PDB file of C-alpha atoms in Angstrom:
ATOM      1  CA  UNK A  16      99.210  72.652  88.937  1.00 57.00           C
ATOM      2  CA  UNK A  17     101.433  72.776  85.877  1.00 70.00           C
ATOM      3  CA  UNK A  18     103.256  75.769  84.414  1.00 74.00           C
ATOM      4  CA  UNK A  19     101.166  75.354  81.274  1.00 78.00           C
ATOM      5  CA  UNK A  20      97.994  75.977  83.300  1.00 72.00           C
ATOM      6  CA  UNK A  21      99.446  79.213  84.611  1.00 71.00           C
ATOM      7  CA  UNK A  22     100.640  80.336  81.181  1.00 80.00           C
ATOM      8  CA  UNK A  23      97.273  79.549  79.627  1.00 76.00           C
ATOM      9  CA  UNK A  24      95.489  81.437  82.398  1.00 75.00           C
ATOM     10  CA  UNK A  25      97.901  84.382  82.027  1.00 78.00           C
ATOM     11  CA  UNK A  26      97.310  84.586  78.289  1.00 77.00           C
ATOM     12  CA  UNK A  27      93.537  84.682  78.705  1.00 74.00           C
ATOM     13  CA  UNK A  28      93.649  87.102  81.662  1.00 74.00           C
ATOM     14  CA  UNK A  29      95.652  89.946  80.121  1.00 82.00           C
ATOM     15  CA  UNK A  30      99.004  89.390  81.854  1.00 86.00           C
ATOM     16  CA  UNK A  31     100.796  91.475  79.205  1.00 88.00           C
ATOM     17  CA  UNK A  32      98.424  94.408  79.582  1.00 89.00           C
ATOM     18  CA  UNK A  33      98.540  94.278  83.386  1.00 91.00           C
ATOM     19  CA  UNK A  34     102.327  94.143  83.526  1.00 92.00           C
ATOM     20  CA  UNK A  35     102.551  96.839  80.846  1.00 94.00           C
ATOM     21  CA  UNK A  36     100.348  99.138  82.925  1.00 93.00           C
ATOM     22  CA  UNK A  37     102.343  98.428  86.078  1.00 93.00           C
ATOM     23  CA  UNK A  38     105.621  99.069  84.229  1.00 94.00           C
ATOM     24  CA  UNK A  39     104.258 102.362  82.861  1.00 94.00           C
ATOM     25  CA  UNK A  40     103.296 103.471  86.385  1.00 93.00           C
ATOM     26  CA  UNK A  41     106.732 102.545  87.776  1.00 93.00           C
ATOM     27  CA  UNK A  42     108.522 104.386  84.979  1.00 93.00           C
ATOM     28  CA  UNK A  43     106.222 107.387  85.385  1.00 90.00           C
ATOM     29  CA  UNK A  44     107.069 107.449  89.080  1.00 90.00           C
ATOM     30  CA  UNK A  45     110.782 107.186  88.378  1.00 89.00           C
ATOM     31  CA  UNK A  46     110.725 110.026  85.852  1.00 88.00           C
ATOM     32  CA  UNK A  47     108.147 112.398  87.310  1.00 85.00           C
ATOM     33  CA  UNK A  48     107.551 111.175  90.868  1.00 82.00           C
ATOM     34  CA  UNK A  49     109.192 114.187  92.486  1.00 79.00           C
ATOM     35  CA  UNK A  50     106.704 116.646  90.968  1.00 77.00           C
ATOM     36  CA  UNK A  51     104.378 117.953  93.641  1.00 75.00           C
ATOM     37  CA  UNK A  52     100.623 117.804  93.071  1.00 72.00           C
ATOM     38  CA  UNK A  53      99.030 121.090  94.119  1.00 69.00           C
ATOM     39  CA  UNK A  54      96.101 120.563  96.484  1.00 64.00           C
ATOM     40  CA  UNK A  55      93.923 123.108  98.285  1.00 61.00           C
ATOM     41  CA  UNK A  56      94.600 123.529 101.974  1.00 58.00           C
ATOM     42  CA  UNK A  57      91.768 123.123 104.468  1.00 58.00           C
ATOM     43  CA  UNK A  58      93.495 125.296 107.059  1.00 57.00           C
ATOM     44  CA  UNK A  59      94.125 128.567 105.224  1.00 55.00           C
ATOM     45  CA  UNK A  60      91.908 129.876 102.411  1.00 57.00           C
ATOM     46  CA  UNK A  61      93.759 130.649  99.183  1.00 54.00           C
ATOM     47  CA  UNK A  62      96.769 128.526 100.153  1.00 50.00           C
ATOM     48  CA  UNK A  63      97.600 125.299  98.390  1.00 53.00           C
ATOM     49  CA  UNK A  64      99.787 122.464  99.570  1.00 61.00           C
ATOM     50  CA  UNK A  65     101.453 119.788  97.531  1.00 64.00           C
ATOM     51  CA  UNK A  66     102.401 116.152  97.814  1.00 69.00           C
ATOM     52  CA  UNK A  67     104.964 114.328  95.694  1.00 72.00           C
ATOM     53  CA  UNK A  68     103.393 112.498  92.793  1.00 74.00           C
ATOM     54  CA  UNK A  69     105.186 109.237  93.700  1.00 81.00           C
ATOM     55  CA  UNK A  70     103.383 108.894  97.033  1.00 85.00           C
ATOM     56  CA  UNK A  71     100.083 107.996  95.386  1.00 86.00           C
ATOM     57  CA  UNK A  72     101.233 106.139  92.262  1.00 89.00           C
ATOM     58  CA  UNK A  73     101.496 102.682  93.919  1.00 93.00           C
ATOM     59  CA  UNK A  74      97.710 102.789  94.168  1.00 93.00           C
ATOM     60  CA  UNK A  75      97.509 102.527  90.372  1.00 93.00           C
ATOM     61  CA  UNK A  76      99.807  99.507  90.330  1.00 94.00           C
ATOM     62  CA  UNK A  77      97.670  97.772  92.959  1.00 94.00           C
ATOM     63  CA  UNK A  78      94.462  98.452  91.044  1.00 93.00           C
ATOM     64  CA  UNK A  79      96.010  97.202  87.796  1.00 93.00           C
ATOM     65  CA  UNK A  80      96.819  93.938  89.569  1.00 93.00           C
ATOM     66  CA  UNK A  81      93.155  93.397  90.412  1.00 91.00           C
ATOM     67  CA  UNK A  82      92.412  93.244  86.684  1.00 87.00           C
ATOM     68  CA  UNK A  83      93.581  89.641  87.025  1.00 83.00           C
ATOM     69  CA  UNK A  84      90.117  88.861  88.422  1.00 77.00           C
ATOM     70  CA  UNK A  85      88.205  90.574  85.647  1.00 69.00           C
ATOM     71  CA  UNK A  86      87.148  89.292  82.263  1.00 61.00           C
ATOM     72  CA  UNK A  87      84.129  87.911  80.516  1.00 57.00           C
ATOM     73  CA  UNK A  88      84.212  84.645  82.472  1.00 55.00           C
ATOM     74  CA  UNK A  89      84.918  86.120  85.929  1.00 55.00           C
ATOM     75  CA  UNK A  90      81.584  85.076  87.430  1.00 54.00           C
ATOM     76  CA  UNK A  91      81.961  81.530  86.102  1.00 50.00           C
ATOM     77  CA  UNK A  92      85.559  81.238  87.280  1.00 58.00           C
ATOM     78  CA  UNK A  93      84.514  82.188  90.783  1.00 61.00           C
ATOM     79  CA  UNK A  94      82.485  78.994  91.072  1.00 54.00           C
ATOM     80  CA  UNK A  95      85.279  76.862  89.644  1.00 57.00           C
ATOM     81  CA  UNK A  96      86.968  73.963  91.389  1.00 60.00           C
ATOM     82  CA  UNK A  97      89.759  74.381  93.917  1.00 67.00           C
ATOM     83  CA  UNK A  98      92.360  73.862  91.172  1.00 68.00           C
ATOM     84  CA  UNK A  99      90.994  76.917  89.372  1.00 68.00           C
ATOM     85  CA  UNK A 100      91.296  78.986  92.550  1.00 71.00           C
ATOM     86  CA  UNK A 101      94.870  77.797  93.046  1.00 78.00           C
ATOM     87  CA  UNK A 102      95.752  78.909  89.517  1.00 77.00           C
ATOM     88  CA  UNK A 103      94.121  82.308  90.149  1.00 80.00           C
ATOM     89  CA  UNK A 104      96.030  82.715  93.414  1.00 82.00           C
ATOM     90  CA  UNK A 105      99.383  81.729  91.918  1.00 86.00           C
ATOM     91  CA  UNK A 106      98.719  84.023  88.953  1.00 86.00           C
ATOM     92  CA  UNK A 107      98.033  86.999  91.221  1.00 89.00           C
ATOM     93  CA  UNK A 108     101.032  86.160  93.410  1.00 91.00           C
ATOM     94  CA  UNK A 109     103.298  85.958  90.349  1.00 91.00           C
ATOM     95  CA  UNK A 110     102.049  89.277  88.987  1.00 93.00           C
ATOM     96  CA  UNK A 111     102.506  90.865  92.423  1.00 94.00           C
ATOM     97  CA  UNK A 112     106.085  89.622  92.779  1.00 95.00           C
ATOM     98  CA  UNK A 113     106.987  90.863  89.294  1.00 94.00           C
ATOM     99  CA  UNK A 114     105.341  94.214  90.068  1.00 95.00           C
ATOM    100  CA  UNK A 115     107.169  94.612  93.378  1.00 95.00           C
ATOM    101  CA  UNK A 116     110.515  93.654  91.849  1.00 96.00           C
ATOM    102  CA  UNK A 117     110.205  95.992  88.878  1.00 96.00           C
ATOM    103  CA  UNK A 118     108.828  98.871  90.977  1.00 94.00           C
ATOM    104  CA  UNK A 119     111.602  98.483  93.551  1.00 96.00           C
ATOM    105  CA  UNK A 120     114.255  98.472  90.824  1.00 95.00           C
ATOM    106  CA  UNK A 121     112.960 101.581  89.057  1.00 95.00           C
ATOM    107  CA  UNK A 122     112.431 103.557  92.281  1.00 93.00           C
ATOM    108  CA  UNK A 123     115.831 102.505  93.604  1.00 93.00           C
ATOM    109  CA  UNK A 124     117.546 103.649  90.422  1.00 93.00           C
ATOM    110  CA  UNK A 125     115.588 106.906  90.315  1.00 91.00           C
ATOM    111  CA  UNK A 126     115.730 108.058  93.957  1.00 91.00           C
ATOM    112  CA  UNK A 127     117.223 105.329  96.148  1.00 93.00           C
ATOM    113  CA  UNK A 128     116.478 101.961  97.736  1.00 95.00           C
ATOM    114  CA  UNK A 129     114.633 103.474 100.707  1.00 94.00           C
ATOM    115  CA  UNK A 130     112.069 105.019  98.382  1.00 92.00           C
ATOM    116  CA  UNK A 131     111.857 101.731  96.494  1.00 93.00           C
ATOM    117  CA  UNK A 132     110.972  99.898  99.710  1.00 95.00           C
ATOM    118  CA  UNK A 133     108.315 102.481 100.623  1.00 94.00           C
ATOM    119  CA  UNK A 134     106.868 102.217  97.106  1.00 94.00           C
ATOM    120  CA  UNK A 135     106.612  98.420  97.371  1.00 96.00           C
ATOM    121  CA  UNK A 136     105.100  98.628 100.859  1.00 96.00           C
ATOM    122  CA  UNK A 137     102.477 101.095  99.597  1.00 95.00           C
ATOM    123  CA  UNK A 138     101.695  98.817  96.661  1.00 96.00           C
ATOM    124  CA  UNK A 139     101.158  95.867  99.014  1.00 96.00           C
ATOM    125  CA  UNK A 140      98.865  97.877 101.314  1.00 96.00           C
ATOM    126  CA  UNK A 141      96.783  99.179  98.437  1.00 95.00           C
ATOM    127  CA  UNK A 142      96.664  95.740  96.837  1.00 96.00           C
ATOM    128  CA  UNK A 143      95.097  94.334 100.004  1.00 96.00           C
ATOM    129  CA  UNK A 144      92.535  97.146 100.010  1.00 96.00           C
ATOM    130  CA  UNK A 145      91.884  96.646  96.290  1.00 95.00           C
ATOM    131  CA  UNK A 146      91.237  92.929  96.798  1.00 94.00           C
ATOM    132  CA  UNK A 147      88.699  93.749  99.505  1.00 95.00           C
ATOM    133  CA  UNK A 148      87.131  96.255  97.116  1.00 94.00           C
ATOM    134  CA  UNK A 149      86.910  93.580  94.397  1.00 90.00           C
ATOM    135  CA  UNK A 150      85.088  91.256  96.803  1.00 89.00           C
ATOM    136  CA  UNK A 151      82.706  93.947  98.087  1.00 91.00           C
ATOM    137  CA  UNK A 152      81.968  95.893  94.878  1.00 90.00           C
ATOM    138  CA  UNK A 153      82.985  93.535  92.057  1.00 83.00           C
ATOM    139  CA  UNK A 154      85.993  93.252  89.751  1.00 82.00           C
ATOM    140  CA  UNK A 155      85.299  96.533  87.957  1.00 85.00           C
ATOM    141  CA  UNK A 156      85.481  98.566  91.185  1.00 89.00           C
ATOM    142  CA  UNK A 157      88.763  97.360  92.642  1.00 90.00           C
ATOM    143  CA  UNK A 158      89.788 101.023  92.843  1.00 92.00           C
ATOM    144  CA  UNK A 159      86.991 102.214  95.166  1.00 94.00           C
ATOM    145  CA  UNK A 160      88.396 101.418  98.639  1.00 94.00           C
ATOM    146  CA  UNK A 161      92.026 102.268  97.754  1.00 94.00           C
ATOM    147  CA  UNK A 162      90.939 105.613  96.344  1.00 92.00           C
ATOM    148  CA  UNK A 163      88.886 106.346  99.468  1.00 92.00           C
ATOM    149  CA  UNK A 164      91.992 105.675 101.568  1.00 91.00           C
ATOM    150  CA  UNK A 165      93.952 108.399  99.782  1.00 87.00           C
ATOM    151  CA  UNK A 166      91.818 111.262 101.089  1.00 82.00           C
ATOM    152  CA  UNK A 167      92.955 111.010 104.711  1.00 82.00           C
ATOM    153  CA  UNK A 168      96.513 110.319 103.539  1.00 80.00           C
ATOM    154  CA  UNK A 169      96.595 113.439 101.390  1.00 76.00           C
ATOM    155  CA  UNK A 170      94.875 115.930 103.678  1.00 72.00           C
ATOM    156  CA  UNK A 171      95.719 114.501 107.089  1.00 73.00           C
ATOM    157  CA  UNK A 172      98.959 112.735 106.173  1.00 66.00           C
ATOM    158  CA  UNK A 173     102.385 112.964 107.660  1.00 70.00           C
ATOM    159  CA  UNK A 174     101.453 111.276 110.947  1.00 77.00           C
ATOM    160  CA  UNK A 175     102.707 108.028 112.404  1.00 78.00           C
ATOM    161  CA  UNK A 176     100.010 106.147 110.513  1.00 82.00           C
ATOM    162  CA  UNK A 177     100.854 107.516 107.024  1.00 85.00           C
ATOM    163  CA  UNK A 178     102.526 104.560 105.296  1.00 89.00           C
ATOM    164  CA  UNK A 179     103.447 106.659 102.235  1.00 87.00           C
ATOM    165  CA  UNK A 180     105.963 108.769 104.177  1.00 87.00           C
ATOM    166  CA  UNK A 181     107.086 106.535 107.038  1.00 90.00           C
ATOM    167  CA  UNK A 182     110.665 105.230 106.882  1.00 92.00           C
ATOM    168  CA  UNK A 183     111.310 101.857 105.225  1.00 93.00           C
ATOM    169  CA  UNK A 184     111.813 100.047 108.543  1.00 92.00           C
ATOM    170  CA  UNK A 185     108.680 101.431 110.233  1.00 92.00           C
ATOM    171  CA  UNK A 186     107.102  98.476 112.065  1.00 94.00           C
ATOM    172  CA  UNK A 187     103.586  99.940 112.071  1.00 94.00           C
ATOM    173  CA  UNK A 188     103.537 100.399 108.287  1.00 93.00           C
ATOM    174  CA  UNK A 189     104.795  96.853 107.704  1.00 95.00           C
ATOM    175  CA  UNK A 190     102.230  95.503 110.162  1.00 95.00           C
ATOM    176  CA  UNK A 191      99.581  97.414 108.245  1.00 95.00           C
ATOM    177  CA  UNK A 192     100.913  95.938 104.980  1.00 95.00           C
ATOM    178  CA  UNK A 193     100.708  92.405 106.390  1.00 96.00           C
ATOM    179  CA  UNK A 194      97.198  92.993 107.756  1.00 96.00           C
ATOM    180  CA  UNK A 195      95.998  94.565 104.514  1.00 96.00           C
ATOM    181  CA  UNK A 196      97.385  91.762 102.356  1.00 94.00           C
ATOM    182  CA  UNK A 197      96.024  89.087 104.685  1.00 95.00           C
ATOM    183  CA  UNK A 198      92.579  90.710 104.654  1.00 95.00           C
ATOM    184  CA  UNK A 199      92.687  90.962 100.862  1.00 93.00           C
ATOM    185  CA  UNK A 200      93.650  87.283 100.527  1.00 90.00           C
ATOM    186  CA  UNK A 201      90.821  86.256 102.860  1.00 91.00           C
ATOM    187  CA  UNK A 202      88.409  88.376 100.832  1.00 89.00           C
ATOM    188  CA  UNK A 203      89.515  86.698  97.606  1.00 84.00           C
ATOM    189  CA  UNK A 204      89.283  83.241  99.193  1.00 81.00           C
ATOM    190  CA  UNK A 205      85.756  83.967 100.455  1.00 78.00           C
ATOM    191  CA  UNK A 206      84.190  83.445  97.058  1.00 64.00           C
ATOM    192  CA  UNK A 207      80.443  82.967  96.776  1.00 59.00           C
ATOM    193  CA  UNK A 208      80.650  79.194  96.518  1.00 54.00           C
ATOM    194  CA  UNK A 209      82.666  78.991  99.746  1.00 53.00           C
ATOM    195  CA  UNK A 210      80.442  81.253 101.866  1.00 49.00           C
ATOM    196  CA  UNK A 211      77.045  80.052 100.676  1.00 45.00           C
TER     197      UNK A 211
END
């Protein structure tokens, strides 16, 4: 694979728009991430709780990254040769690394490196879920499974399993990130031409 293949693929598959959206989300988190979103409480009627805005914003970055698999030729590209799939994989990996680097930098400057690490870890977890969602529901619904995962995090969050609040060195959250990303990569690799 040559760099020209990757650049050509990036130009056709909206790399600028994807990275622009990811950058906007990271900057939004840096500027307004501390604002708490008011949510109704299930426990006490008339009482509302709130979560910091930045806890859920990595989901948007992850979903923007799945736009790399969309486009008018998405169905045709899925049945392409192995070289085509390598270019797609390298393209997604490059976008993900740029996203993680930029998001970490903006969060670190805004609130500190620990929050930057948690932001990146959340992005990786939601990216894995979004890739599974792309495989199950199609490229236009990469948001479905990640969005479904936010409901227990928002209303039942704060436990040992809540990756959005666990410390940066939490082994369970990093194991979950590795499992999620691995599952997402397997889902992407299991294209129709490989499983039929």
